[in-house]
XYZ file of C-alpha atoms in Angstrom:
348
model
C 73.485 164.214 95.388
C 73.046 161.456 97.965
C 70.192 161.474 100.480
C 72.550 159.892 103.000
C 73.247 161.973 106.160
C 76.506 163.879 106.106
C 78.819 163.084 109.032
C 79.835 166.247 110.836
C 83.071 167.188 112.579
C 83.822 164.757 115.392
C 82.150 161.761 113.766
C 84.321 158.658 113.595
C 84.577 156.817 110.300
C 86.343 153.954 108.571
C 86.411 152.587 105.026
C 85.363 149.255 103.576
C 88.929 148.602 102.415
C 90.474 149.384 105.838
C 87.763 148.739 108.455
C 90.226 148.717 111.376
C 91.702 152.104 110.538
C 89.657 154.814 112.195
C 89.495 158.494 111.392
C 87.691 161.582 112.566
C 85.711 163.890 110.316
C 87.046 167.446 110.221
C 85.056 168.973 107.349
C 83.107 168.507 104.108
C 82.713 170.075 100.668
C 80.753 169.690 97.440
C 82.639 168.994 94.222
C 80.341 168.794 91.258
C 77.590 166.390 92.224
C 79.699 164.625 94.833
C 79.946 165.288 98.557
C 83.449 164.846 99.873
C 84.401 164.413 103.513
C 87.716 165.496 104.994
C 89.053 162.866 107.397
C 92.078 162.889 109.700
C 93.254 159.283 109.972
C 94.512 157.482 113.040
C 97.706 158.252 114.846
C 99.423 159.309 111.642
C 97.313 162.458 111.529
C 97.176 162.305 107.733
C 94.230 164.306 106.374
C 92.508 163.111 103.192
C 89.357 163.815 101.211
C 86.980 160.909 100.584
C 83.745 160.485 98.747
C 80.813 160.161 101.127
C 79.993 156.759 99.629
C 83.423 155.416 100.651
C 82.949 155.977 104.382
C 81.589 153.523 106.925
C 80.875 153.633 110.628
C 83.942 154.083 112.845
C 82.339 153.847 116.270
C 83.004 150.756 118.367
C 81.347 149.142 121.354
C 81.946 151.146 124.524
C 82.650 154.473 122.810
C 81.034 157.476 124.475
C 79.146 159.550 121.922
C 76.929 162.622 121.694
C 73.789 162.769 119.573
C 74.052 165.671 117.148
C 70.719 166.766 115.608
C 70.859 167.560 111.915
C 68.424 170.455 112.310
C 67.258 172.958 114.902
C 63.829 171.319 115.100
C 65.063 168.354 117.154
C 66.725 168.471 120.563
C 69.778 166.378 121.214
C 69.243 163.054 122.948
C 72.384 163.691 124.965
C 75.367 161.505 125.737
C 75.295 157.763 125.156
C 77.381 154.622 125.144
C 77.689 152.555 121.969
C 76.305 149.050 122.489
C 76.797 147.648 118.981
C 76.423 148.524 115.312
C 75.267 146.847 112.121
C 74.178 147.513 108.557
C 70.421 148.010 108.280
C 68.761 148.636 104.921
C 72.100 149.521 103.384
C 73.088 152.012 106.079
C 75.449 151.674 109.038
C 73.372 152.091 112.201
C 74.627 152.383 115.784
C 72.719 151.138 118.841
C 73.353 153.743 121.550
C 72.134 153.738 125.158
C 71.535 157.259 126.425
C 72.643 158.163 129.929
C 69.859 160.581 130.789
C 66.904 158.326 129.960
C 68.452 154.859 129.855
C 66.779 154.404 126.467
C 68.531 152.523 123.651
C 68.063 153.686 120.048
C 69.302 152.777 116.606
C 70.705 155.907 114.933
C 72.668 156.596 111.755
C 76.310 156.751 112.746
C 76.529 160.086 110.925
C 74.334 161.606 113.678
C 76.919 160.922 116.374
C 80.175 162.527 117.470
C 82.793 160.993 119.754
C 83.087 162.390 123.279
C 86.358 162.213 125.164
C 85.450 159.930 128.054
C 87.423 159.439 131.267
C 89.780 156.821 129.827
C 90.652 159.061 126.888
C 91.200 162.095 129.116
C 93.400 160.067 131.456
C 95.465 158.626 128.604
C 96.088 162.044 127.059
C 96.153 163.927 130.381
C 93.245 166.144 129.447
C 90.734 167.448 131.967
C 87.639 169.571 131.620
C 86.874 172.302 134.135
C 84.133 170.204 135.740
C 86.081 166.927 135.700
C 86.549 166.775 139.480
C 82.866 167.333 140.187
C 81.796 164.859 137.521
C 84.196 162.234 138.876
C 82.928 162.739 142.422
C 79.293 162.471 141.352
C 79.924 159.391 139.227
C 81.790 157.755 142.120
C 78.897 158.473 144.450
C 76.396 157.226 141.874
C 78.332 153.980 141.481
C 78.473 153.508 145.247
C 74.754 154.161 145.647
C 73.956 151.795 142.799
C 76.106 149.086 144.387
C 74.334 149.541 147.706
C 70.915 149.464 146.066
C 71.837 146.226 144.297
C 72.661 144.707 147.688
C 69.559 145.847 149.563
C 67.030 147.356 147.200
C 66.062 149.612 150.102
C 68.306 152.661 150.063
C 65.329 155.013 150.333
C 64.386 153.497 153.683
C 67.554 154.618 155.444
C 67.858 157.986 157.159
C 71.564 158.139 156.474
C 73.846 159.479 153.748
C 76.421 156.694 153.389
C 79.862 157.500 152.079
C 81.275 155.564 149.133
C 83.866 153.709 151.248
C 81.116 152.539 153.618
C 78.955 151.235 150.805
C 81.950 149.588 149.163
C 82.793 147.745 152.385
C 79.257 146.404 152.820
C 79.081 145.418 149.167
C 82.361 143.522 149.518
C 81.149 141.679 152.611
C 77.800 140.793 151.058
C 79.465 139.548 147.882
C 81.981 137.436 149.805
C 81.679 133.807 150.835
C 83.115 134.677 154.264
C 80.848 135.559 157.192
C 83.423 136.665 159.791
C 85.114 140.038 159.407
C 87.485 142.378 161.197
C 86.574 145.956 160.229
C 89.602 148.065 161.081
C 88.783 151.508 159.682
C 90.494 154.483 161.260
C 88.708 156.262 164.085
C 86.056 158.611 162.717
C 85.353 156.762 159.465
C 81.935 155.590 160.604
C 82.151 151.939 161.630
C 78.748 152.246 163.332
C 77.205 153.344 160.040
C 78.927 150.462 158.257
C 77.425 147.974 160.701
C 73.994 149.549 160.284
C 74.267 149.272 156.507
C 75.451 145.677 156.804
C 72.607 144.702 159.129
C 70.084 146.368 156.819
C 71.464 144.361 153.895
C 71.406 141.118 155.883
C 67.863 141.777 157.066
C 66.846 142.248 153.456
C 68.119 138.716 152.848
C 66.542 137.497 156.087
C 69.936 136.680 157.559
C 69.853 138.990 160.590
C 66.804 138.180 162.688
C 68.758 137.887 165.959
C 71.574 140.398 166.440
C 73.762 141.028 169.483
C 76.008 144.093 169.764
C 78.672 144.038 172.502
C 80.274 147.410 173.160
C 81.738 149.620 175.910
C 79.092 150.900 178.317
C 79.760 154.521 177.420
C 78.545 154.130 173.842
C 75.668 151.694 174.341
C 73.044 154.445 174.095
C 74.794 155.855 171.044
C 74.545 152.468 169.355
C 70.867 152.252 170.264
C 70.108 155.728 168.900
C 72.073 155.174 165.685
C 70.276 151.920 164.955
C 66.860 153.354 165.797
C 66.919 156.723 164.080
C 69.154 155.996 161.100
C 68.270 152.389 160.295
C 64.847 151.882 161.865
C 66.123 148.962 163.946
C 64.917 148.897 167.537
C 67.571 147.459 169.865
C 67.127 147.049 173.611
C 69.994 147.429 176.047
C 70.503 144.524 178.432
C 70.670 145.717 182.029
C 69.020 149.065 181.259
C 65.913 148.222 179.231
C 65.506 144.623 180.330
C 67.037 141.703 182.211
C 66.874 137.956 181.633
C 66.618 135.595 184.562
C 66.267 132.322 182.694
C 67.165 131.048 179.230
C 63.581 130.782 177.975
C 63.168 134.561 178.309
C 65.691 135.139 175.499
C 63.027 134.192 172.948
C 61.488 137.633 173.524
C 64.620 139.566 172.538
C 66.023 139.473 169.024
C 68.024 142.730 168.882
C 70.165 143.320 171.930
C 72.955 145.696 172.956
C 75.044 144.931 176.031
C 78.099 146.508 177.599
C 81.040 144.137 177.533
C 81.815 144.665 181.205
C 78.284 143.730 182.223
C 78.174 140.695 179.945
C 81.560 139.390 181.126
C 80.692 139.560 184.838
C 80.139 136.408 186.851
C 76.472 137.303 187.348
C 75.662 137.742 183.656
C 78.158 135.664 181.648
C 76.232 132.405 182.274
C 73.035 134.110 181.124
C 74.638 134.998 177.790
C 76.019 131.491 177.595
C 72.374 130.357 177.491
C 71.218 133.069 175.081
C 70.861 130.708 172.123
C 71.936 131.177 168.520
C 72.541 134.648 167.092
C 72.530 135.426 163.380
C 75.101 138.195 163.894
C 77.281 139.171 166.855
C 79.191 142.462 166.719
C 82.051 143.341 169.075
C 82.890 147.040 169.116
C 86.378 148.031 170.341
C 87.401 144.417 169.741
C 91.066 145.124 170.528
C 90.055 144.916 174.199
C 89.523 141.167 173.737
C 93.138 140.534 174.628
C 94.632 137.174 175.465
C 98.260 137.220 176.571
C 100.243 133.955 176.216
C 101.144 132.200 179.470
C 98.727 134.375 181.418
C 95.200 133.805 182.662
C 92.486 134.341 180.065
C 90.642 137.609 180.649
C 86.910 137.660 181.305
C 86.353 139.632 178.100
C 88.165 137.056 175.992
C 86.331 134.222 177.710
C 83.003 135.951 176.958
C 83.982 136.269 173.297
C 84.945 132.589 173.179
C 81.568 131.650 174.646
C 79.590 133.819 172.240
C 81.743 132.654 169.316
C 80.084 129.260 169.575
C 76.644 130.896 169.333
C 77.012 132.439 165.860
C 78.289 131.785 162.356
C 78.703 135.503 161.647
C 81.061 137.419 163.924
C 82.051 141.029 163.262
C 84.934 142.743 165.061
C 85.241 146.542 164.995
C 88.445 148.285 165.992
C 90.492 151.268 164.944
C 93.651 149.790 166.498
C 93.653 146.032 165.856
C 97.362 145.346 166.279
C 98.712 147.843 168.826
C 102.231 146.503 168.240
C 101.591 143.219 170.046
C 101.712 140.195 167.753
C 100.520 137.520 170.229
C 97.361 139.409 171.178
C 96.636 140.157 167.523
C 97.031 136.489 166.565
C 94.639 135.451 169.319
C 92.134 138.032 168.113
C 92.331 136.643 164.584
C 92.021 133.060 165.788
C 88.939 134.015 167.764
C 87.458 135.437 164.589
C 88.624 132.624 162.287
C 89.454 129.504 164.334
C 89.558 127.520 161.099
C 92.733 129.421 160.138
C 94.598 128.876 163.399
C 97.448 126.870 161.854
C 97.951 129.458 159.126
C 98.070 132.345 161.608
C 100.566 130.507 163.789
C 102.734 129.687 160.773
C 102.753 133.306 159.585
C 103.778 134.683 162.960
C 106.112 131.866 163.990
């Protein structure tokens, strides 16, 4: 009798003569002094008996497996992903990384059984009772991991970001482009997305001076969201402070201002002398309309002025187009003046 472990039902095997043909163990028996393993092979479904000595490892990189203890004295190590395999001291060993602990271990392939992972279940249209919950939790875990890779500071935020919000910020941070139009539907949390983005940029020291331009009715909301959810203290121009000369701007790095106050004849020149901003955010950016063959609005003129004060401009709007091509083109050209010819060619 061999002292080699006996692969149990669910273990994947191959043979030395046909290493690319994979089978699954379905049973075993003893005949004389030999242990024989019953294997169901490949897509053919043919079931054959093989001597234990004829069988080799059938697991491949990326397979999802479950550790199966050979006795009741050891607890299972749980689910794992196969990293690689090789022959060690005459035995086929599998290097598996376990999900629960993150630990990687070399184990005899006979100790493992194949688990039907998501790709297998999708291909064969199989679903476990908890599949929906597991998918939701894995999606959230992936989103949180992506966000943590961007900032390393998820635990510092008093906010529960949704996966689509984290995905947006991750996409922006991974992009070479600094100017973005965020056009989520109303109610999808654009304020939270901006807070997450600013937190990520601050982590990289790319958001020391930030200006948020928004309608007057939501200025306090912006201030509260930034303060209590992201620990960023913004001051509202005209309510918390005023600037009478350009040198005073050095005192204020995080500012919120209502667009109607900033555009006015009394205050627009002051913002024209406000210096460089690392990030400027325009909320409700669809109000920055410029109609061809008509006088430029004060709001659009303000945006043009501030555009020259930053390399990173963010527009927020739930209704960017509104069925009016010329205004939409002008909005895009304000955001990306380097693409003016392309925009004009597309809409010509």
